[in-house]
mmCIF file with all atom_site columns, C-alpha atoms in Angstrom:
data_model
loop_
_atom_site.group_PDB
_atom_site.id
_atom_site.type_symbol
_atom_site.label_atom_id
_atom_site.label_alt_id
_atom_site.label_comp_id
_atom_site.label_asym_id
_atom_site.label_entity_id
_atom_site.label_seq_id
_atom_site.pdbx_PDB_ins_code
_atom_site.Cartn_x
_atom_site.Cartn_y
_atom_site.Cartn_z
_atom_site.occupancy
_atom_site.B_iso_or_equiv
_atom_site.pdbx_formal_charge
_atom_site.auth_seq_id
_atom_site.auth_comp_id
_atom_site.auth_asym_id
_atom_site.auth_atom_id
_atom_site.pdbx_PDB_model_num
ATOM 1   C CA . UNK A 1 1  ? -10.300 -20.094 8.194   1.00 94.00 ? 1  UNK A CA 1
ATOM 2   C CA . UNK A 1 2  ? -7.336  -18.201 8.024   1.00 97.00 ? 2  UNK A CA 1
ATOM 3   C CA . UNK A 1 3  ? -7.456  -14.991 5.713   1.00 98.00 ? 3  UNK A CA 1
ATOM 4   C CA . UNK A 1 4  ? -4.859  -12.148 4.499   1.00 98.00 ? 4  UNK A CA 1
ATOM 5   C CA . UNK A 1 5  ? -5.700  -8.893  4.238   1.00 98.00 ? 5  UNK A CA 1
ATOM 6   C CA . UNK A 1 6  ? -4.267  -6.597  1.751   1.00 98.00 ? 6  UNK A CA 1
ATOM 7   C CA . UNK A 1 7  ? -5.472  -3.145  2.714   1.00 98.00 ? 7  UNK A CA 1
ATOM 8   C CA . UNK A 1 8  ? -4.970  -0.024  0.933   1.00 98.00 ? 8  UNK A CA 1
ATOM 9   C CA . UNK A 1 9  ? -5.343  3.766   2.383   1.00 98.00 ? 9  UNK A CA 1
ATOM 10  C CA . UNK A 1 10 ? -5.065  6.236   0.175   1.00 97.00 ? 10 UNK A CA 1
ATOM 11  C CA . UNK A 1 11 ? -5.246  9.803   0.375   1.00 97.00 ? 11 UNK A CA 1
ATOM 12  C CA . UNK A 1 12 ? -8.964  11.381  -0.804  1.00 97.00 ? 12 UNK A CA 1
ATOM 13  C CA . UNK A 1 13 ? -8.265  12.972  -4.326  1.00 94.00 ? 13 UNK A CA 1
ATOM 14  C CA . UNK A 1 14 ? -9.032  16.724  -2.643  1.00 95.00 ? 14 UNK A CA 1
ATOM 15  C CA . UNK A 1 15 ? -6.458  16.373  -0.306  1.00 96.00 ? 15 UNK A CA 1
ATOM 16  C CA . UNK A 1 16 ? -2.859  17.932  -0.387  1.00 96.00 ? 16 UNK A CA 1
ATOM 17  C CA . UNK A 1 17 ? -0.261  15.275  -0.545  1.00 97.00 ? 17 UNK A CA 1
ATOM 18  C CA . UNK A 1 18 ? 3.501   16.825  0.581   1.00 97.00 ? 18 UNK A CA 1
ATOM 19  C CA . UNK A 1 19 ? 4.861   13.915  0.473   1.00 97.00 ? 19 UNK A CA 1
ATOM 20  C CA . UNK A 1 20 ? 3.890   12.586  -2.911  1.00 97.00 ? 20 UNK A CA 1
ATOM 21  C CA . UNK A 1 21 ? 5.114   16.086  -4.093  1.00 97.00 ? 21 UNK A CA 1
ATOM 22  C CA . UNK A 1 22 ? 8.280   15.652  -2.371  1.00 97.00 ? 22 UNK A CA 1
ATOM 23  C CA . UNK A 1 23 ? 8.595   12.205  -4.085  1.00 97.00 ? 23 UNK A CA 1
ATOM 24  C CA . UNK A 1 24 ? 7.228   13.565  -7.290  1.00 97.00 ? 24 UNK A CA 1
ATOM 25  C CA . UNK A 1 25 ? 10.228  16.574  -7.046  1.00 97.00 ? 25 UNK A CA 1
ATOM 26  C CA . UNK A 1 26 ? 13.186  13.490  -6.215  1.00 97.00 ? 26 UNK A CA 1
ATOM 27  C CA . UNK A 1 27 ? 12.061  11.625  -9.056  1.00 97.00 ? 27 UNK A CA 1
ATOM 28  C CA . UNK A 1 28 ? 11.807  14.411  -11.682 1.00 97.00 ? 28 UNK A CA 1
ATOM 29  C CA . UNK A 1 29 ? 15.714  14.667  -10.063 1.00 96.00 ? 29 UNK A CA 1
ATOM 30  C CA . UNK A 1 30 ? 16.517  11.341  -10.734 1.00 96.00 ? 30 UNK A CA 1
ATOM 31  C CA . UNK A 1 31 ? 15.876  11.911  -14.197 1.00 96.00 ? 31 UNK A CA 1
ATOM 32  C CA . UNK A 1 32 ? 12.361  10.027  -13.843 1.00 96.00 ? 32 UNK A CA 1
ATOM 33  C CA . UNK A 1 33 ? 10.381  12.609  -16.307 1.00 96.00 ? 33 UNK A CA 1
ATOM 34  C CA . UNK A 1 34 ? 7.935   10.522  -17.474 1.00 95.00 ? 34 UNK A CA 1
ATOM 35  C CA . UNK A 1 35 ? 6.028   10.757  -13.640 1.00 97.00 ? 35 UNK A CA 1
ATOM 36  C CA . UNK A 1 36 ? 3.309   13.012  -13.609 1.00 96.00 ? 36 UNK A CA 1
ATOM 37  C CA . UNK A 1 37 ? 1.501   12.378  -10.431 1.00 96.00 ? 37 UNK A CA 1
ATOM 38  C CA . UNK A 1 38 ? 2.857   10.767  -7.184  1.00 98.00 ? 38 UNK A CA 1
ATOM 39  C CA . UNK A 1 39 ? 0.253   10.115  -4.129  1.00 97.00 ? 39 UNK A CA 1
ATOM 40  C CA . UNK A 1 40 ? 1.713   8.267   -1.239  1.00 97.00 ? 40 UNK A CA 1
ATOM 41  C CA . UNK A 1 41 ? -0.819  6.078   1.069   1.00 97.00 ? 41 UNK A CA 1
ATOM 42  C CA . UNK A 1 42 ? -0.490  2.975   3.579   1.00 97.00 ? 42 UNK A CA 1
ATOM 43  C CA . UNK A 1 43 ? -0.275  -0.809  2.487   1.00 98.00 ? 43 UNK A CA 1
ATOM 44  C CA . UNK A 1 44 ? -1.552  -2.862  5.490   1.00 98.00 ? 44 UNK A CA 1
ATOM 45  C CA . UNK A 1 45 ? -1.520  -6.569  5.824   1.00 97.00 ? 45 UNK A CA 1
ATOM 46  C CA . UNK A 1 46 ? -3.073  -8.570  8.246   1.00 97.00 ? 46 UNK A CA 1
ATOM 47  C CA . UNK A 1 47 ? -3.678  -11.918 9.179   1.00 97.00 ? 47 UNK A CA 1
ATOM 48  C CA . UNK A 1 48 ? -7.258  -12.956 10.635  1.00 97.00 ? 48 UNK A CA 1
ATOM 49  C CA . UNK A 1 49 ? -9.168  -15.615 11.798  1.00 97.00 ? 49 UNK A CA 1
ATOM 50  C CA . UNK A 1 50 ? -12.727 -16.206 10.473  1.00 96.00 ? 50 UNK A CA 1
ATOM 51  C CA . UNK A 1 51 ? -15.663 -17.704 10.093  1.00 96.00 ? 51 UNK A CA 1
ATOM 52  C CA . UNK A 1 52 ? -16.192 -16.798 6.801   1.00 96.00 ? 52 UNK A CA 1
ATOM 53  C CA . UNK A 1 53 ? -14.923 -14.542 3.916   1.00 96.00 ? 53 UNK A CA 1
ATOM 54  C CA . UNK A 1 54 ? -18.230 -12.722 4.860   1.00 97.00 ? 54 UNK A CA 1
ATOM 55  C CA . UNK A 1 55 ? -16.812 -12.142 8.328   1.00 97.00 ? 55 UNK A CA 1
ATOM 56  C CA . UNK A 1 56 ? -13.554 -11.366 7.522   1.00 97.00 ? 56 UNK A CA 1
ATOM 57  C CA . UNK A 1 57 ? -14.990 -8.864  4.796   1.00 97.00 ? 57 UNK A CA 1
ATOM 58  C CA . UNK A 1 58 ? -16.508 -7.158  7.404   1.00 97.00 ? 58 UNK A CA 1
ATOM 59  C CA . UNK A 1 59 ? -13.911 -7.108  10.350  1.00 97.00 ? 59 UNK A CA 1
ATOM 60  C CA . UNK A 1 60 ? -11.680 -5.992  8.050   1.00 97.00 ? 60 UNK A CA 1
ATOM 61  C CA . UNK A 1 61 ? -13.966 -3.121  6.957   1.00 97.00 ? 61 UNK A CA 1
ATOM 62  C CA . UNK A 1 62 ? -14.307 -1.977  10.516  1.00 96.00 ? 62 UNK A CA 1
ATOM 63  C CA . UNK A 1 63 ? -10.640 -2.210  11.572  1.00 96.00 ? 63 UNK A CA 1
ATOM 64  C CA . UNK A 1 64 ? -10.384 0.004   8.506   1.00 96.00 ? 64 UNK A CA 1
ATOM 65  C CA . UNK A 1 65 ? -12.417 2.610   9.264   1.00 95.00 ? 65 UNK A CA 1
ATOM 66  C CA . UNK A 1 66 ? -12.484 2.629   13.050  1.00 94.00 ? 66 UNK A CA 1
ATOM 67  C CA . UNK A 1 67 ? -8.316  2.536   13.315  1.00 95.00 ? 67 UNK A CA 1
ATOM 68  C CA . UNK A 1 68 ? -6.340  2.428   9.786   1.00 95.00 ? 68 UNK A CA 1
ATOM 69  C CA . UNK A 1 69 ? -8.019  5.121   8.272   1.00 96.00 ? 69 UNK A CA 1
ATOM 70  C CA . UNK A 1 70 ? -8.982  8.952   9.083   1.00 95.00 ? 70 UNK A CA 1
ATOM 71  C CA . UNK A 1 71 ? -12.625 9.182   7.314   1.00 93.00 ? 71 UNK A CA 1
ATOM 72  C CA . UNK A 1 72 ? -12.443 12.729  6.814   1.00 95.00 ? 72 UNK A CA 1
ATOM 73  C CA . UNK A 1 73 ? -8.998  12.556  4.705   1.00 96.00 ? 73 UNK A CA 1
ATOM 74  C CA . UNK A 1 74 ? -8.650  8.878   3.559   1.00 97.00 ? 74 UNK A CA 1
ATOM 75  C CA . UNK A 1 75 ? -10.249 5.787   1.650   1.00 97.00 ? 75 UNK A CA 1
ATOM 76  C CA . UNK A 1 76 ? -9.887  2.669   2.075   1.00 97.00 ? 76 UNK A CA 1
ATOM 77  C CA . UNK A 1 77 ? -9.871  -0.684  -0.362  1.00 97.00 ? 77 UNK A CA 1
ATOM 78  C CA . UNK A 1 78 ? -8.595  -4.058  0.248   1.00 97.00 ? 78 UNK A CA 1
ATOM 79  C CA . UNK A 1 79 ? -8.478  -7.480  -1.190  1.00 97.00 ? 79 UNK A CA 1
ATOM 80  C CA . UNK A 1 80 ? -8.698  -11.003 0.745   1.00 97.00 ? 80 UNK A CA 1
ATOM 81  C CA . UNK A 1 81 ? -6.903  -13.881 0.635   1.00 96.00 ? 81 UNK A CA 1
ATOM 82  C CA . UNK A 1 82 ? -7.345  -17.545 1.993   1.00 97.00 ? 82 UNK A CA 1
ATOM 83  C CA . UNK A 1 83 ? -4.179  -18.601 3.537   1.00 95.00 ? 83 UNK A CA 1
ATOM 84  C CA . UNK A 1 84 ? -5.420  -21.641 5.201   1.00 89.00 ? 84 UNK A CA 1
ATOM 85  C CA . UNK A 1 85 ? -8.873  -23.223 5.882   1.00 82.00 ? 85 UNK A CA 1
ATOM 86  C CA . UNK B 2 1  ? 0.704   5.860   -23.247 1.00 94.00 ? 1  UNK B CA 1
ATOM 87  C CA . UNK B 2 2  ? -0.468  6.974   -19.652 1.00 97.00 ? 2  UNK B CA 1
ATOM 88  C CA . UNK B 2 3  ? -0.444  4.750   -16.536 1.00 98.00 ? 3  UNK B CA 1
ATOM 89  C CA . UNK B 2 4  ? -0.790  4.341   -13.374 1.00 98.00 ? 4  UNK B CA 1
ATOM 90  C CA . UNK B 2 5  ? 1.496   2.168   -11.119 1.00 98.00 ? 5  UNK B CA 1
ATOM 91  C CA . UNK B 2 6  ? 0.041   0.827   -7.738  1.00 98.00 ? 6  UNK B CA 1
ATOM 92  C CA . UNK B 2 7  ? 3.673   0.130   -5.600  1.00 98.00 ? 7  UNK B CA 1
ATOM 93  C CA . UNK B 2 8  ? 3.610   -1.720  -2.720  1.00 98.00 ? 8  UNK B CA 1
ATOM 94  C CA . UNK B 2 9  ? 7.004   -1.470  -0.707  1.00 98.00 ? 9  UNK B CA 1
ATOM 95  C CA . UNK B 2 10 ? 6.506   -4.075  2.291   1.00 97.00 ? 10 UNK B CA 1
ATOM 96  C CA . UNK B 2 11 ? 9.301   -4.721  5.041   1.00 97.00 ? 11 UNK B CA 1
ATOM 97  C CA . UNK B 2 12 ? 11.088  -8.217  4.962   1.00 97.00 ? 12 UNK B CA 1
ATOM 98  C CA . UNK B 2 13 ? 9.448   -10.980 6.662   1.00 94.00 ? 13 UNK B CA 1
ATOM 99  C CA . UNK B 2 14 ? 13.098  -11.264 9.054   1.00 95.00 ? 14 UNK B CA 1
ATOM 100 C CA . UNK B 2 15 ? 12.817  -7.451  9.630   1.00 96.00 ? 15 UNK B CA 1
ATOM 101 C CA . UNK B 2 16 ? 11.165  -6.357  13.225  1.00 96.00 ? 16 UNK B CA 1
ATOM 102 C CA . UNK B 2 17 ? 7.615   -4.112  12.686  1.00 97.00 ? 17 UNK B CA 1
ATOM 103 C CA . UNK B 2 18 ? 7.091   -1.666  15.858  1.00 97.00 ? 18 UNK B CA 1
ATOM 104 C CA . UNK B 2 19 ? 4.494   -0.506  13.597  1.00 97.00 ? 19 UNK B CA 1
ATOM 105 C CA . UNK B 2 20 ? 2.723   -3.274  12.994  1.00 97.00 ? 20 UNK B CA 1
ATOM 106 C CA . UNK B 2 21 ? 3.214   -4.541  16.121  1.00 97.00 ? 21 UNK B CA 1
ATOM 107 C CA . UNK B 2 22 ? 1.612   -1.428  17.836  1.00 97.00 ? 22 UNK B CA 1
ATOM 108 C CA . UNK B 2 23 ? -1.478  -1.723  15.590  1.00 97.00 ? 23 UNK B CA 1
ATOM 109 C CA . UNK B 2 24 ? -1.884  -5.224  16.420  1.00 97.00 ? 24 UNK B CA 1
ATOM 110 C CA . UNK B 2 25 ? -2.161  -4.159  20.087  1.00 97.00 ? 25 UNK B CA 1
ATOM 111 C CA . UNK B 2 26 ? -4.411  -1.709  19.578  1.00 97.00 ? 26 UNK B CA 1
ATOM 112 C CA . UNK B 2 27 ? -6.747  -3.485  17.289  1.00 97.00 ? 27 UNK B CA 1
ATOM 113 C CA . UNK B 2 28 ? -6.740  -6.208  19.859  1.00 96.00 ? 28 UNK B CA 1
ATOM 114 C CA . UNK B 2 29 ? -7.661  -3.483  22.560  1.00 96.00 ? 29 UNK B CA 1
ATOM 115 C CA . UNK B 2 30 ? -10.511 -2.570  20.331  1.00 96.00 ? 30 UNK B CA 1
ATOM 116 C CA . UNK B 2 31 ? -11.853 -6.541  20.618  1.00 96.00 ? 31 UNK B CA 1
ATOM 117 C CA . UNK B 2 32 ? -10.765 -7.457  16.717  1.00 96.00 ? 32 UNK B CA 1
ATOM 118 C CA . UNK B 2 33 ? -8.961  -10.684 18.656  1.00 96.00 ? 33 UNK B CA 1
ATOM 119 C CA . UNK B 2 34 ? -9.111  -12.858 15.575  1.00 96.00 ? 34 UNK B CA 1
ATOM 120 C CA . UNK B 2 35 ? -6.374  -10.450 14.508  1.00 97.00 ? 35 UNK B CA 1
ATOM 121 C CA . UNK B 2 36 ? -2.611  -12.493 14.808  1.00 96.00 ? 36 UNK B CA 1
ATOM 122 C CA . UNK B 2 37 ? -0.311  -10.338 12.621  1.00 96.00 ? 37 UNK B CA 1
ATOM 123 C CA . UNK B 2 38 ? -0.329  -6.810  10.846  1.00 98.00 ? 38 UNK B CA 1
ATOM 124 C CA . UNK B 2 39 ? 2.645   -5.336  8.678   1.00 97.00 ? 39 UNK B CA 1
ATOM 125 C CA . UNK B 2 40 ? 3.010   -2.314  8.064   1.00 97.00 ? 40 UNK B CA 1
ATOM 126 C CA . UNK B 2 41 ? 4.094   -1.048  4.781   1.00 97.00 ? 41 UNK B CA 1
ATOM 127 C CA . UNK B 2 42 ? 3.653   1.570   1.973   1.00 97.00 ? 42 UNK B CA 1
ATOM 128 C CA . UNK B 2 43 ? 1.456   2.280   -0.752  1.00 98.00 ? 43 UNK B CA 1
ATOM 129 C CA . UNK B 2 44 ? 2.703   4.660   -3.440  1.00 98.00 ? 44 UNK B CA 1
ATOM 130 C CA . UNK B 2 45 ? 0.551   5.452   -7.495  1.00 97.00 ? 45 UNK B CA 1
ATOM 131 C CA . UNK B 2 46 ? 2.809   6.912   -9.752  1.00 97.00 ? 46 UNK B CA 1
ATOM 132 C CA . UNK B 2 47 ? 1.217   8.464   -13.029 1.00 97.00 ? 47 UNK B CA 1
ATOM 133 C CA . UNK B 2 48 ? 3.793   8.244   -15.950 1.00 97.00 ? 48 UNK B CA 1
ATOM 134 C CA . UNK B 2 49 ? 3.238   8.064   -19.617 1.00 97.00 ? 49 UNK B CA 1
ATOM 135 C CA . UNK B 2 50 ? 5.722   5.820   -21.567 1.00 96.00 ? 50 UNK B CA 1
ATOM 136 C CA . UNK B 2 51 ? 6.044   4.476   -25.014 1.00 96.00 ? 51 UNK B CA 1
ATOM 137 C CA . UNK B 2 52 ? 5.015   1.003   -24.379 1.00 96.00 ? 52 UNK B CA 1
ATOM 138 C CA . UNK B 2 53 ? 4.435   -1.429  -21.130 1.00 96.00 ? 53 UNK B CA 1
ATOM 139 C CA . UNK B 2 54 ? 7.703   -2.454  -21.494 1.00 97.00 ? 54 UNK B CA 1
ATOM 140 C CA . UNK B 2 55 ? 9.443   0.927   -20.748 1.00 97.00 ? 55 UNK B CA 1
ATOM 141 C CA . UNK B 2 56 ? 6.402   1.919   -17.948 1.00 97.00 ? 56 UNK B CA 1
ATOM 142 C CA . UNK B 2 57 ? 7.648   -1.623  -15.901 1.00 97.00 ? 57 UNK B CA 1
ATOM 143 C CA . UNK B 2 58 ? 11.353  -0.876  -16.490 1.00 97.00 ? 58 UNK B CA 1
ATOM 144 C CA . UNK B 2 59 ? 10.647  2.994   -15.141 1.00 97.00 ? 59 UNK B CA 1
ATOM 145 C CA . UNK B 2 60 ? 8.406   1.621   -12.124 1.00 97.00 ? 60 UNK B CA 1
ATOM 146 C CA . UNK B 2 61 ? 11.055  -1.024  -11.441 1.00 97.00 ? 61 UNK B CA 1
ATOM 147 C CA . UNK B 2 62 ? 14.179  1.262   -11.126 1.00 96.00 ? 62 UNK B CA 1
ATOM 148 C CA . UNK B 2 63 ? 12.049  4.390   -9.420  1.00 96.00 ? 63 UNK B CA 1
ATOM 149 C CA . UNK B 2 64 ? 11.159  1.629   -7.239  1.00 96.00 ? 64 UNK B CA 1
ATOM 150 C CA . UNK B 2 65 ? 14.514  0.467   -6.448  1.00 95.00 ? 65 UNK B CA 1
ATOM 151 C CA . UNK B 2 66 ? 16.321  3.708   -6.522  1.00 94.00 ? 66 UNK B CA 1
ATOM 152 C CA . UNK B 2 67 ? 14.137  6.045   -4.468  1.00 95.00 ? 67 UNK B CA 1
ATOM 153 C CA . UNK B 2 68 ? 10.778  4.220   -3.051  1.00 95.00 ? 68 UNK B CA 1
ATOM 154 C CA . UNK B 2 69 ? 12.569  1.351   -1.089  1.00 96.00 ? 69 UNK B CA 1
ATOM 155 C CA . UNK B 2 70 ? 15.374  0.579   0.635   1.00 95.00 ? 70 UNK B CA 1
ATOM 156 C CA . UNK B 2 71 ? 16.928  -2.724  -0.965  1.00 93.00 ? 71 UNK B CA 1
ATOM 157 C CA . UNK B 2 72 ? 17.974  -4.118  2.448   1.00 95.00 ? 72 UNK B CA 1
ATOM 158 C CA . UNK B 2 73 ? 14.931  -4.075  4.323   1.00 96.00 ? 73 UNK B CA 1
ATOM 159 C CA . UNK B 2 74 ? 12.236  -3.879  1.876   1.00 97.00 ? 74 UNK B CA 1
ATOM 160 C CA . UNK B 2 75 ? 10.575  -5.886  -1.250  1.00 97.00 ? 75 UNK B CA 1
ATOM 161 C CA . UNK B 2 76 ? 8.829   -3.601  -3.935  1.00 97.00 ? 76 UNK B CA 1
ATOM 162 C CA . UNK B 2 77 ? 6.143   -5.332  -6.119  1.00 97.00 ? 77 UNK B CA 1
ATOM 163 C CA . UNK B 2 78 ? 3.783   -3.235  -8.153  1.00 97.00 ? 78 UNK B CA 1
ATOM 164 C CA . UNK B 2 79 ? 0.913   -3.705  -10.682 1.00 97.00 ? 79 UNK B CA 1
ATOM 165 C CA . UNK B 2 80 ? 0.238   -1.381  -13.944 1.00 97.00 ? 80 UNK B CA 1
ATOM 166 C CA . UNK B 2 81 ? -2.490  -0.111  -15.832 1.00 96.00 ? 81 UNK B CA 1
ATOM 167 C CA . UNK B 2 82 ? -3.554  1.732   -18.464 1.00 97.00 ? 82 UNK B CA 1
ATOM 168 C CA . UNK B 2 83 ? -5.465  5.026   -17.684 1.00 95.00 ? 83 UNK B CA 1
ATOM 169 C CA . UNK B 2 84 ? -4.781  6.176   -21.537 1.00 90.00 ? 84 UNK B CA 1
ATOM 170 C CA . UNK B 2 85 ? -3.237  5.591   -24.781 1.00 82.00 ? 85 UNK B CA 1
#
């Protein structure tokens, strides 16, 4: 089976986020004062082969947190898809 | 009414990923071979309040647009939810 991956990193809440203040400050420039809060992350697809969804659950899990990710600073969440079986 | 936006601004399918493409290596050094593509994109929560659905969409879709993408190289989709009203 043939799955997408829609992965998610995202900053950990505690974490200083320069860049979603820098976006935050543009916006507020723009004229866009309704933002309040802007946290920037990483949108990661990928394509994988599987046995199952349960396999693909968890190589995706692992490719998260052994390469996509830093543990210490980030989370990670991700949906799957079936693209072809 | 306060939401949250969850943007996802992804590269064009005809637009080259080094990115990607260097993650894809390296997962496949790391033996995740059922791996065949990975795109590389960005993942950006705006909080905003706004009067209505409506005018949160319209604000996520122009932000969007005018600062979190650039038209010719990426698509922007996004989903919204409440977080208070």
């Amino acid at each position: 089976m043939t799955f997408k991956a829609k992965i998610r990193v995202t900053l950990r809440p505690s974490i200083l986020d320069p860049q979603g203040k820098a976006t935050h400050h543009a916006l507020h420039q723009l004229g866009f004062h309704g933002v309040s809060d802007v946290r920037m992350g990483k949108y990661i697809e990928l394509t994988l082969d599987a046995a199952s969804v349960e396999d693909a659950r968890a190589v995706v899990a692992e490719a998260g947190a052994k390469l996509l990710s830093n543990a210490v600073m980030e989370d990670v969440s991700f949906d799957l898809e079936v693209v072809a079986s």
